[in-house]
CSV table of N, CA and C in Angstrom, one decimal:
chain,number,residue,atom,x,y,z
A,1,UNK,N,90.5,74.1,125.2
A,1,UNK,CA,91.7,74.7,125.0
A,1,UNK,C,91.8,76.0,125.2
A,2,UNK,N,93.5,76.2,126.0
A,2,UNK,CA,93.6,78.0,126.5
A,2,UNK,C,94.3,78.1,125.4
A,3,UNK,N,94.3,79.4,125.8
A,3,UNK,CA,96.1,80.2,125.0
A,3,UNK,C,96.8,80.9,126.0
A,4,UNK,N,98.3,80.9,125.5
A,4,UNK,CA,98.7,81.9,126.3
A,4,UNK,C,99.7,82.7,125.0
A,5,UNK,N,99.7,84.0,125.9
A,5,UNK,CA,101.1,84.8,124.9
A,5,UNK,C,101.8,85.0,126.2
A,6,UNK,N,102.7,85.0,124.6
A,6,UNK,CA,104.4,85.0,126.2
A,6,UNK,C,104.8,85.9,124.6
A,7,UNK,N,106.5,86.8,125.4
A,7,UNK,CA,107.1,88.5,124.8
A,7,UNK,C,108.1,87.2,125.0
A,8,UNK,N,109.0,87.8,123.6
A,8,UNK,CA,109.9,86.1,123.2
A,8,UNK,C,111.2,87.2,123.0
A,9,UNK,N,112.5,86.8,124.0
A,9,UNK,CA,113.3,88.4,123.1
A,9,UNK,C,114.1,87.3,121.8
A,10,UNK,N,114.2,88.4,121.1
A,10,UNK,CA,116.0,87.5,120.2
A,10,UNK,C,115.5,87.3,119.0
A,11,UNK,N,114.5,87.2,118.5
A,11,UNK,CA,114.1,87.0,117.3
A,11,UNK,C,114.1,88.1,116.4
A,12,UNK,N,115.3,88.3,115.1
A,12,UNK,CA,115.3,89.1,114.6
A,12,UNK,C,114.6,89.0,113.1
A,13,UNK,N,115.1,87.8,112.5
A,13,UNK,CA,114.2,87.1,111.4
A,13,UNK,C,112.9,86.1,110.3
A,14,UNK,N,113.4,85.6,109.2
A,14,UNK,CA,112.5,84.5,109.3
A,14,UNK,C,112.8,83.5,110.0
A,15,UNK,N,113.3,83.8,109.8
A,15,UNK,CA,115.0,82.2,110.7
A,15,UNK,C,114.6,81.9,112.4
A,16,UNK,N,114.3,82.6,112.9
A,16,UNK,CA,114.0,83.0,114.0
A,16,UNK,C,112.7,82.1,114.2
A,17,UNK,N,111.3,83.3,113.1
A,17,UNK,CA,110.5,82.6,113.4
A,17,UNK,C,110.0,81.1,113.2
A,18,UNK,N,111.4,80.4,112.7
A,18,UNK,CA,110.9,78.7,112.2
A,18,UNK,C,111.5,78.4,113.6
A,19,UNK,N,112.4,78.7,114.1
A,19,UNK,CA,112.9,77.8,115.6
A,19,UNK,C,111.7,78.1,116.7
A,20,UNK,N,111.5,79.5,116.8
A,20,UNK,CA,110.3,79.4,118.1
A,20,UNK,C,109.2,78.3,117.6
A,21,UNK,N,108.5,78.4,116.6
A,21,UNK,CA,107.9,77.9,116.0
A,21,UNK,C,108.2,76.1,116.6
A,22,UNK,N,109.2,75.9,115.7
A,22,UNK,CA,109.4,74.8,116.2
A,22,UNK,C,109.5,74.8,117.1
A,23,UNK,N,110.4,74.8,118.1
A,23,UNK,CA,110.6,74.1,119.4
A,23,UNK,C,109.5,74.5,120.7
A,24,UNK,N,108.2,75.5,120.3
A,24,UNK,CA,106.9,75.7,120.8
A,24,UNK,C,106.0,74.6,120.8
A,25,UNK,N,106.1,74.2,119.1
A,25,UNK,CA,105.3,72.7,118.5
A,25,UNK,C,105.7,71.7,119.1
A,26,UNK,N,107.2,71.2,119.8
A,26,UNK,CA,107.3,69.8,119.4
A,26,UNK,C,106.8,70.1,121.2
A,27,UNK,N,106.3,70.8,122.4
A,27,UNK,CA,106.0,70.5,123.3
A,27,UNK,C,104.6,70.1,123.4
A,28,UNK,N,104.2,68.9,124.2
A,28,UNK,CA,103.2,68.5,124.3
A,28,UNK,C,102.2,68.5,124.1
A,29,UNK,N,101.2,69.2,123.8
A,29,UNK,CA,99.7,69.7,124.2
A,29,UNK,C,99.4,71.2,123.2
A,30,UNK,N,100.7,71.4,122.7
A,30,UNK,CA,100.3,71.9,121.0
A,30,UNK,C,99.5,72.0,120.5
A,31,UNK,N,99.1,72.9,120.3
A,31,UNK,CA,97.7,72.2,119.0
A,31,UNK,C,97.8,73.9,118.2
A,32,UNK,N,98.1,75.0,118.5
A,32,UNK,CA,98.3,76.0,117.5
A,32,UNK,C,99.6,77.3,118.3
A,33,UNK,N,100.9,77.1,117.0
A,33,UNK,CA,101.7,78.8,117.2
A,33,UNK,C,101.2,79.4,115.9
A,34,UNK,N,101.4,80.8,117.3
A,34,UNK,CA,100.9,81.5,116.1
A,34,UNK,C,102.2,83.2,116.5
A,35,UNK,N,103.2,83.3,115.6
A,35,UNK,CA,104.3,84.3,115.8
A,35,UNK,C,104.4,85.3,115.3
A,36,UNK,N,105.0,86.6,115.7
A,36,UNK,CA,104.4,88.0,115.7
A,36,UNK,C,105.8,88.7,115.7
A,37,UNK,N,106.7,88.7,114.5
A,37,UNK,CA,107.8,88.7,114.7
A,37,UNK,C,108.0,90.2,114.7
A,38,UNK,N,107.2,90.6,114.3
A,38,UNK,CA,107.1,92.6,114.9
A,38,UNK,C,107.2,92.8,116.4
A,39,UNK,N,106.0,92.2,116.6
A,39,UNK,CA,105.9,92.8,118.5
A,39,UNK,C,106.4,91.6,119.4
A,40,UNK,N,107.3,90.6,118.4
A,40,UNK,CA,108.3,89.6,119.4
A,40,UNK,C,106.7,89.5,120.6
A,41,UNK,N,106.1,88.9,120.5
A,41,UNK,CA,105.3,87.9,120.6
A,41,UNK,C,104.5,86.9,120.1
A,42,UNK,N,104.5,85.9,120.9
A,42,UNK,CA,103.7,84.1,120.6
A,42,UNK,C,102.4,83.9,121.1
A,43,UNK,N,101.5,83.0,120.3
A,43,UNK,CA,100.3,83.1,121.2
A,43,UNK,C,100.0,81.7,120.3
A,44,UNK,N,100.1,80.7,121.9
A,44,UNK,CA,100.5,79.4,121.7
A,44,UNK,C,98.8,78.7,122.5
A,45,UNK,N,98.2,78.3,121.6
A,45,UNK,CA,96.9,77.2,121.9
A,45,UNK,C,96.9,75.7,121.4
A,46,UNK,N,96.5,75.5,123.5
A,46,UNK,CA,96.4,74.0,123.4
A,46,UNK,C,96.3,73.5,124.7
A,47,UNK,N,97.0,72.8,125.5
A,47,UNK,CA,96.8,72.1,126.5
A,47,UNK,C,98.2,72.3,127.3
A,48,UNK,N,98.7,72.5,126.7
A,48,UNK,CA,100.4,72.9,127.2
A,48,UNK,C,100.8,73.4,128.7
A,49,UNK,N,101.4,73.8,129.3
A,49,UNK,CA,101.9,74.7,130.8
A,49,UNK,C,102.8,75.9,130.2
A,50,UNK,N,102.2,76.3,130.8
A,50,UNK,CA,103.6,77.8,130.4
A,50,UNK,C,105.0,77.3,131.1
A,51,UNK,N,105.3,76.9,132.0
A,51,UNK,CA,106.9,76.5,132.2
A,51,UNK,C,107.4,76.0,131.4
A,52,UNK,N,106.9,75.0,130.5
A,52,UNK,CA,107.3,74.0,129.1
A,52,UNK,C,107.1,75.2,128.4
A,53,UNK,N,106.1,75.3,127.9
A,53,UNK,CA,106.1,76.4,126.8
A,53,UNK,C,107.8,77.9,127.3
A,54,UNK,N,108.0,78.0,127.7
A,54,UNK,CA,109.2,79.1,128.1
A,54,UNK,C,110.6,78.3,128.6
A,55,UNK,N,110.6,76.7,128.9
A,55,UNK,CA,111.2,75.8,128.7
A,55,UNK,C,111.7,75.7,127.9
A,56,UNK,N,111.4,75.6,126.4
A,56,UNK,CA,111.0,75.3,125.8
A,56,UNK,C,111.6,76.2,124.4
A,57,UNK,N,111.8,77.4,125.0
A,57,UNK,CA,112.0,78.6,124.6
A,57,UNK,C,113.2,79.2,125.5
A,58,UNK,N,113.9,78.8,125.9
A,58,UNK,CA,114.8,79.1,126.8
A,58,UNK,C,115.6,78.1,126.2
A,59,UNK,N,115.7,77.0,126.0
A,59,UNK,CA,116.4,76.0,125.3
A,59,UNK,C,117.4,76.4,124.4
A,60,UNK,N,115.9,76.6,123.2
A,60,UNK,CA,116.2,77.8,122.3
A,60,UNK,C,116.7,78.5,121.8
A,61,UNK,N,117.3,78.9,122.4
A,61,UNK,CA,117.8,80.6,122.9
A,61,UNK,C,117.4,81.6,122.8
A,62,UNK,N,115.7,81.0,122.8
A,62,UNK,CA,115.4,82.6,123.2
A,62,UNK,C,114.3,83.0,124.3
A,63,UNK,N,114.9,83.8,125.0
A,63,UNK,CA,114.4,83.9,126.4
A,63,UNK,C,112.7,84.4,126.6
A,64,UNK,N,111.6,84.1,127.4
A,64,UNK,CA,110.8,84.6,127.0
A,64,UNK,C,109.8,85.0,128.5
A,65,UNK,N,109.1,86.1,128.6
A,65,UNK,CA,108.0,85.5,129.6
A,65,UNK,C,107.0,86.1,129.1
A,66,UNK,N,106.0,85.3,130.0
A,66,UNK,CA,104.3,85.8,129.7
A,66,UNK,C,104.3,86.5,129.9
A,67,UNK,N,103.0,87.6,128.5
A,67,UNK,CA,102.4,88.3,128.7
A,67,UNK,C,101.6,88.5,129.3
A,68,UNK,N,100.9,90.0,129.7
A,68,UNK,CA,99.5,89.9,131.5
A,68,UNK,C,98.6,89.0,130.2
A,69,UNK,N,97.1,88.8,130.8
A,69,UNK,CA,96.4,88.2,130.8
A,69,UNK,C,95.3,89.5,130.1
A,70,UNK,N,94.5,89.3,128.8
A,70,UNK,CA,93.7,91.8,128.4
A,70,UNK,C,92.7,91.1,129.7
A,71,UNK,N,92.9,90.1,131.0
A,71,UNK,CA,91.9,90.7,131.0
A,71,UNK,C,91.8,90.9,132.7
A,72,UNK,N,93.3,92.0,133.4
A,72,UNK,CA,93.6,92.3,134.1
A,72,UNK,C,94.2,91.6,135.3
A,73,UNK,N,94.8,90.8,134.8
A,73,UNK,CA,95.3,89.2,135.8
A,73,UNK,C,97.3,89.6,135.8
A,74,UNK,N,97.7,89.5,136.7
A,74,UNK,CA,99.0,89.9,137.7
A,74,UNK,C,100.0,89.2,136.2
A,75,UNK,N,100.6,90.8,136.0
A,75,UNK,CA,102.1,89.3,135.0
A,75,UNK,C,103.6,89.6,136.2
A,76,UNK,N,103.6,87.8,136.3
A,76,UNK,CA,104.7,88.5,137.3
A,76,UNK,C,104.5,87.3,137.9
A,77,UNK,N,105.6,86.6,139.5
A,77,UNK,CA,105.6,86.6,140.8
A,77,UNK,C,105.0,86.8,141.6
A,78,UNK,N,103.8,86.3,142.5
A,78,UNK,CA,103.0,86.8,143.5
A,78,UNK,C,102.0,87.0,142.7
A,79,UNK,N,101.5,87.0,141.2
A,79,UNK,CA,99.9,86.8,141.3
A,79,UNK,C,99.4,85.8,140.6
A,80,UNK,N,97.5,85.9,140.9
A,80,UNK,CA,97.5,83.9,140.9
A,80,UNK,C,97.0,83.6,139.6
A,81,UNK,N,97.2,84.3,138.7
A,81,UNK,CA,97.5,83.8,137.5
A,81,UNK,C,99.4,83.7,137.4
A,82,UNK,N,99.4,83.9,137.5
A,82,UNK,CA,101.0,83.8,137.7
A,82,UNK,C,102.0,82.4,136.8
A,83,UNK,N,102.5,82.1,135.9
A,83,UNK,CA,103.1,81.1,135.8
A,83,UNK,C,103.7,80.1,136.9
A,84,UNK,N,104.5,80.1,137.9
A,84,UNK,CA,105.2,80.1,138.2
A,84,UNK,C,104.6,79.8,139.6
A,85,UNK,N,102.9,79.6,139.5
A,85,UNK,CA,102.4,78.9,140.5
A,85,UNK,C,102.1,78.0,140.0
């Protein structure tokens, strides 16, 4: 099982957390969702790819981006760990 960390914009209350959780849980391959409202971060476990997760959040009204891996990988387009590749 892989884990993907996302930075989510627009979460401001418990209702937002429920919406984000539901949007991500509906993606095929997701087995675990952990939302940190205060930090604006989400950790997703399972076999889902980052593009599907980001699309689900966008469709739910919560723009998001992938967090940089803790191992020093590159965030954003162009890096070998970028979700766009």
